[in-house]
Coordinates of C-alpha atoms and ligand atoms in Angstrom, one line a residue:
M1054 CA 3.6 1.6 18.9
Q1055 CA 5.8 -2.6 19.2
Q1056 CA 6.8 -1.9 15.8
K1057 CA 10.3 -0.6 14.8
H1058 CA 9.5 -0.1 10.9
L1059 CA 7.3 -0.8 8.3
V1060 CA 9.1 -3.3 5.5
S1061 CA 6.4 -5.8 4.8
L1062 CA 3.9 -6.0 7.6
M1063 CA 4.1 -9.8 7.4
D1064 CA 4.8 -9.5 11.6
W1065 CA 2.5 -7.1 12.4
S1066 CA 0.0 -8.1 14.5
T1067 CA -3.9 -6.8 14.5
G1068 CA -3.3 -4.9 17.4
D1069 CA -0.8 -2.7 15.2
I1070 CA -2.7 -1.9 11.6
Q1071 CA -5.7 -1.0 14.1
E1072 CA -3.4 1.4 15.7
V1073 CA -2.4 2.9 12.9
L1074 CA -5.9 3.2 11.7
A1075 CA -7.6 4.3 15.1
L1076 CA -4.6 7.1 14.9
T1077 CA -5.3 7.8 10.9
T1078 CA -9.6 8.6 12.3
R1079 CA -8.0 10.7 14.8
V1080 CA -5.8 12.4 12.7
K1081 CA -8.0 13.0 9.6
T1082 CA -10.8 14.6 12.1
R1083 CA -8.6 17.0 14.1
P1084 CA -6.0 17.7 11.6
D1085 CA -5.4 20.3 14.0
D1086 CA -3.9 18.4 17.2
F1087 CA -1.3 17.3 15.6
R1088 CA -0.1 20.2 14.1
T1089 CA 3.5 19.8 16.7
A1090 CA 3.8 16.3 16.0
L1091 CA 6.8 15.4 15.4
L1092 CA 8.6 19.1 15.3
G1093 CA 11.7 19.6 14.5
K1094 CA 11.8 16.0 12.5
T1095 CA 13.2 15.1 9.6
L1096 CA 12.1 12.0 7.0
A1097 CA 14.3 11.2 4.4
M1098 CA 12.2 9.8 1.2
I1099 CA 14.5 8.0 -1.0
F1100 CA 12.9 7.6 -4.6
Q1101 CA 14.3 4.7 -7.0
K1102 CA 11.2 4.8 -8.9
K1103 CA 8.5 7.5 -9.6
S1104 CA 5.4 8.7 -7.8
T1105 CA 2.8 11.3 -6.9
R1106 CA 0.7 9.7 -4.0
T1107 CA 3.9 8.7 -2.2
R1108 CA 5.8 11.4 -2.7
V1109 CA 3.4 14.3 -1.7
S1110 CA 1.2 12.1 0.9
F1111 CA 4.4 12.0 2.9
E1112 CA 5.8 15.7 1.8
V1113 CA 3.1 17.4 3.3
G1114 CA 2.4 15.0 5.7
M1115 CA 5.9 15.7 7.5
F1116 CA 5.4 19.8 7.1
Q1117 CA 1.3 18.9 8.2
L1118 CA 2.8 17.4 12.0
G1119 CA 5.7 20.2 12.3
G1120 CA 8.5 18.5 10.1
H1121 CA 11.0 18.5 7.0
A1122 CA 10.9 16.3 4.7
L1123 CA 13.9 15.6 1.7
F1124 CA 12.9 13.9 -1.3
L1125 CA 16.1 11.9 -2.5
S1126 CA 16.2 10.7 -5.7
G1127 CA 17.8 7.0 -6.0
T1128 CA 19.9 8.1 -8.9
D1129 CA 21.2 11.7 -7.4
I1130 CA 22.5 9.9 -4.3
Q1131 CA 25.8 8.3 -3.4
L1132 CA 22.9 5.7 -3.9
G1133 CA 23.6 5.7 -7.7
R1134 CA 26.9 5.6 -7.8
G1135 CA 27.2 2.0 -5.9
E1136 CA 27.3 3.5 -2.3
T1137 CA 25.9 0.7 -0.2
I1138 CA 22.6 0.7 1.4
A1139 CA 24.2 -0.6 4.5
D1140 CA 26.2 2.7 4.8
T1141 CA 23.5 4.3 3.4
A1142 CA 21.2 3.8 6.0
R1143 CA 23.6 4.4 8.3
V1144 CA 24.4 7.4 7.2
L1145 CA 21.4 9.1 6.6
S1146 CA 20.3 8.0 10.6
R1147 CA 22.2 10.3 12.2
Y1148 CA 20.7 12.7 10.7
V1149 CA 17.1 12.5 11.1
D1150 CA 14.6 10.6 12.2
I1151 CA 12.9 8.4 9.8
I1152 CA 13.8 7.0 6.4
M1153 CA 11.1 5.9 3.6
A1154 CA 12.0 4.1 0.6
R1155 CA 10.5 3.2 -2.6
V1156 CA 13.2 0.5 -4.2
Y1157 CA 12.8 -2.3 -6.7
G1158 CA 14.0 -5.3 -4.5
Q1159 CA 12.6 -5.4 -1.6
E1160 CA 16.1 -7.0 -0.1
D1161 CA 16.9 -3.2 -0.3
I1162 CA 14.0 -2.5 1.9
D1163 CA 14.8 -5.5 4.5
N1164 CA 19.0 -4.1 4.0
L1165 CA 17.6 -0.4 5.0
A1166 CA 16.0 -1.2 8.6
K1167 CA 18.3 -3.9 9.3
W1168 CA 21.3 -1.2 9.1
S1169 CA 19.5 1.5 10.3
S1170 CA 19.2 2.7 13.7
V1171 CA 15.6 5.1 12.9
P1172 CA 12.3 3.6 11.8
V1173 CA 12.7 3.1 8.0
I1174 CA 9.0 3.0 6.3
N1175 CA 8.5 0.7 2.5
G1176 CA 7.0 3.3 0.3
L1177 CA 7.1 0.5 -1.9
S1178 CA 8.8 -2.7 -3.6
D1179 CA 8.5 -5.1 -6.5
R1180 CA 6.9 -7.2 -3.6
F1181 CA 5.1 -5.3 -1.2
H1182 CA 3.7 -1.8 -1.2
P1183 CA 2.1 -1.4 2.9
C1184 CA 1.6 1.4 3.4
Q1185 CA -1.3 1.4 0.2
A1186 CA -2.7 -1.7 2.0
L1187 CA -3.1 0.0 5.4
T1188 CA -4.8 3.3 3.4
D1189 CA -7.0 1.3 2.1
Y1190 CA -8.3 -0.6 5.0
F1191 CA -8.7 2.4 6.4
T1192 CA -11.1 3.6 3.5
M1193 CA -12.7 0.6 4.3
Q1194 CA -13.3 1.4 7.7
E1195 CA -14.7 4.6 6.5
V1196 CA -17.8 3.1 4.3
F1197 CA -18.4 -0.1 6.2
G1198 CA -17.5 0.4 9.6
E1199 CA -14.8 -0.5 11.7
D1200 CA -15.2 -4.3 11.9
L1201 CA -14.3 -5.0 9.1
R1202 CA -14.4 -9.1 10.6
G1203 CA -16.5 -10.6 7.6
K1204 CA -16.5 -8.5 4.5
K1205 CA -14.8 -9.7 1.4
L1206 CA -12.2 -8.0 -1.2
V1207 CA -11.9 -9.2 -4.4
Y1208 CA -8.6 -8.7 -6.3
V1209 CA -8.8 -8.8 -9.6
G1210 CA -5.0 -8.9 -11.9
D1211 CA -1.6 -8.8 -11.4
G1212 CA -0.7 -10.7 -8.3
N1213 CA 1.7 -8.3 -7.0
N1214 CA 2.7 -6.3 -4.5
M1215 CA -0.5 -4.8 -4.2
A1216 CA -2.2 -8.3 -3.9
H1217 CA 0.2 -9.1 -1.7
S1218 CA 0.0 -6.2 0.8
L1219 CA -3.9 -6.2 0.4
L1220 CA -3.5 -10.8 1.7
L1221 CA -1.4 -9.9 4.6
C1222 CA -3.2 -6.8 5.7
G1223 CA -6.7 -7.7 4.9
V1224 CA -6.4 -11.5 6.5
K1225 CA -5.3 -10.1 10.1
L1226 CA -8.2 -7.8 10.1
G1227 CA -10.8 -10.6 9.3
V1228 CA -12.1 -9.9 5.7
H1229 CA -12.2 -12.4 3.6
V1230 CA -9.3 -11.5 0.5
A1231 CA -9.9 -13.5 -2.6
I1232 CA -7.0 -12.6 -5.1
V1233 CA -7.4 -13.6 -9.0
S1234 CA -5.2 -13.7 -11.7
P1235 CA -4.7 -16.2 -14.2
E1236 CA -2.2 -18.7 -14.5
G1237 CA 1.5 -17.9 -14.2
Y1238 CA 0.4 -14.3 -12.7
W1239 CA -0.6 -15.8 -9.3
P1240 CA 0.3 -13.8 -6.1
D1241 CA 3.3 -15.6 -4.0
V1242 CA 3.0 -18.9 -2.7
E1243 CA 5.6 -17.7 0.4
I1244 CA 2.8 -14.9 1.4
V1245 CA 0.5 -17.0 0.1
K1246 CA 0.7 -19.1 3.3
A1247 CA 1.8 -16.8 5.8
A1248 CA -2.0 -15.3 4.9
Q1249 CA -3.2 -18.4 5.0
A1250 CA -1.9 -18.8 8.8
V1251 CA -3.9 -16.1 10.2
D1252 CA -7.0 -17.6 9.1
P1253 CA -7.3 -20.2 5.7
K1254 CA -10.9 -19.6 5.5
L1255 CA -10.0 -16.1 4.3
V1256 CA -7.3 -16.7 1.4
T1257 CA -8.6 -17.3 -2.1
V1258 CA -6.5 -18.1 -5.1
T1259 CA -8.2 -18.0 -8.2
H1260 CA -8.7 -18.1 -11.6
D1261 CA -12.7 -17.5 -12.0
P1262 CA -13.4 -13.2 -12.5
H1263 CA -16.3 -13.9 -12.5
D1264 CA -17.3 -16.9 -9.9
A1265 CA -14.7 -15.2 -7.1
T1266 CA -16.8 -11.5 -7.5
K1267 CA -20.0 -12.7 -6.1
G1268 CA -21.1 -11.5 -3.2
A1269 CA -17.9 -8.8 -3.3
D1270 CA -18.0 -5.7 -0.8
V1271 CA -14.9 -4.4 -2.7
I1272 CA -13.6 -5.1 -6.4
Y1273 CA -10.0 -3.5 -6.3
T1274 CA -8.1 -3.9 -9.1
D1275 CA -3.5 -2.1 -10.4
V1276 CA -2.5 -1.6 -13.4
W1277 CA -1.0 -4.8 -15.1
A1278 CA 2.2 -4.1 -15.7
S1279 CA 4.3 -2.6 -12.5
M1280 CA 6.8 0.3 -12.1
G1281 CA 10.3 -2.0 -13.7
Q1282 CA 7.8 -4.3 -16.1
E1283 CA 7.1 -2.2 -18.8
Q1284 CA 8.9 -3.5 -21.5
E1285 CA 6.2 -6.5 -21.1
Q1286 CA 3.1 -4.7 -21.4
K1287 CA 1.8 -6.5 -24.1
I1288 CA 2.6 -9.6 -23.3
R1289 CA 0.2 -8.4 -20.1
E1290 CA -2.5 -6.8 -21.9
K1291 CA -3.1 -10.7 -23.7
A1292 CA -1.8 -12.5 -21.1
F1293 CA -4.7 -10.4 -19.0
A1294 CA -8.0 -10.4 -21.6
G1295 CA -10.8 -11.6 -19.5
Y1296 CA -9.8 -9.7 -16.5
T1297 CA -11.6 -5.8 -16.9
V1298 CA -13.3 -4.8 -14.4
D1299 CA -16.2 -3.7 -16.0
D1300 CA -19.7 -3.0 -15.6
A1301 CA -20.4 -6.7 -16.4
L1302 CA -18.1 -7.7 -13.4
F1303 CA -19.3 -5.1 -11.2
A1304 CA -22.4 -6.7 -11.3
N1305 CA -21.9 -9.6 -9.4
A1306 CA -20.7 -8.0 -6.7
N1307 CA -23.1 -6.9 -3.6
E1308 CA -25.2 -4.1 -3.9
N1309 CA -23.5 -1.7 -2.1
A1310 CA -19.6 -3.0 -3.4
V1311 CA -17.3 -0.3 -3.6
F1312 CA -14.7 0.1 -6.5
M1313 CA -11.0 0.9 -4.9
H1314 CA -8.0 0.8 -6.8
C1315 CA -4.2 2.2 -5.8
L1316 CA -3.6 4.3 -8.3
P1317 CA -2.3 4.9 -11.5
A1318 CA -5.4 3.7 -13.2
H1319 CA -4.9 2.6 -16.7
R1320 CA -8.9 2.5 -18.1
G1321 CA -9.4 0.3 -20.8
E1322 CA -7.3 -2.1 -19.7
E1323 CA -7.3 -3.5 -15.9
V1324 CA -10.3 -1.2 -15.4
S1325 CA -13.5 0.8 -17.7
E1326 CA -13.9 3.8 -17.6
S1327 CA -17.4 3.9 -16.4
V1328 CA -16.2 1.9 -13.7
C1329 CA -13.2 3.6 -12.6
D1330 CA -15.6 6.7 -12.9
G1331 CA -17.9 5.6 -12.2
P1332 CA -21.3 5.8 -9.3
R1333 CA -19.7 3.6 -7.1
S1334 CA -16.1 4.3 -7.0
I1335 CA -13.5 5.6 -4.5
I1336 CA -10.0 6.0 -5.5
F1337 CA -10.3 9.4 -4.9
Q1338 CA -10.8 9.3 -1.3
Q1339 CA -8.1 6.6 -1.7
A1340 CA -5.5 7.9 -2.7
E1341 CA -7.2 11.3 0.0
N1342 CA -6.5 8.8 3.1
R1343 CA -2.3 8.0 2.0
L1344 CA -2.1 11.7 3.4
H1345 CA -3.9 11.2 6.3
T1346 CA -2.6 7.1 6.8
Q1347 CA 1.2 8.3 6.4
K1348 CA 0.6 11.2 9.1
A1349 CA -0.5 9.1 11.9
L1350 CA 2.3 6.1 10.5
M1351 CA 5.5 8.1 11.0
M1352 CA 3.6 9.1 14.4
L1353 CA 3.6 6.3 16.0
L1354 CA 7.0 4.2 14.4
S1355 CA 8.5 7.7 15.8
G1356 CA 7.7 8.0 19.3
W1357 CA 4.9 10.0 19.4
N1358 CA 3.2 9.3 22.6
G1359 CA 0.7 12.2 23.0
P1360 CA -2.9 12.6 24.4
Ligands
CP1026 N1 -1.3 4.1 -4.8 C1 0.8 5.1 -5.2 O1 1.7 4.7 -4.4 O2 0.6 5.8 -6.0 P1 2.3 6.4 -6.3 O3 3.2 5.5 -7.4 O4 2.1 8.0 -7.5 O5 3.1 7.0 -5.3
NVA1027 N1 2.0 -2.7 -8.9 C1 2.4 -1.0 -9.0 C2 1.5 -0.2 -7.5 C3 2.0 1.1 -8.3 C4 1.0 2.2 -7.1 C5 3.8 -1.3 -9.3 O1 4.7 -1.2 -8.5 O2 3.5 -0.3 -10.3

């Protein structure tokens, strides 16, 4: 693994991404081969926001690899009383082997990585959710085969952290990623440009869900109001009217298309119950795969180079 940290996937190559996905396959297929891969290692998990999947997959994953994970609520450690990220990073680096953090501002992740002497993993920021995107493309490989080139993933919803990470990771794997959002909720232009720099033909940003979902292999959505935006819920419900992934929209996709969602889901808002819990939904396969992907990621970033 060429990379020291996972802050955004922006500077990750196709090879770096493929390395994680390939090890994920091995870890998922033969978990017993990796019971001592991180023996004696400790992971610090800082959470400024709530979590079910990220917290549990990292904690269980570390245990299954022979290591130990510490849950550090952002309000319980001194960070919550104003100790700086730089000091927190330098102190934690002297105790633990990996730091994973879920934060509001991306600058907190960037600063942790800047000051930490051990690998830092972004467990979600307002701008990116790289762990989820890696898991999602691994899950797509399980469904469609290892080579995802030529597949089309259509993300319908807010141009948020998920949209950004799916875009950046997808184009590097040769996936055509279409982001469909109402005006005013489009993904950040710098991130769209970064994805276009990989291959402009693989990037679409539009506001027309019916047109964009034609020929989709995956329709993906996420909540309309992310963590930290709860007070905008009502405004967003209005802005996103017409962007629910329902049976009519899903009918535009290819016959073998699947529905994906990072979860938690709000049935009746961004997705209808019929699609979310329907026969083409693979949301719980995605959720399970967080565990396997996190294990592979922690092993590679901490320098594991076993057989
Ligand atoms: N998808 C995801 O990151 O879920 P949590 O917020 O439960 O961690
Ligand atoms: N966009 C969502 C993702 C949750 C996993 C959020 O940031 O709340």
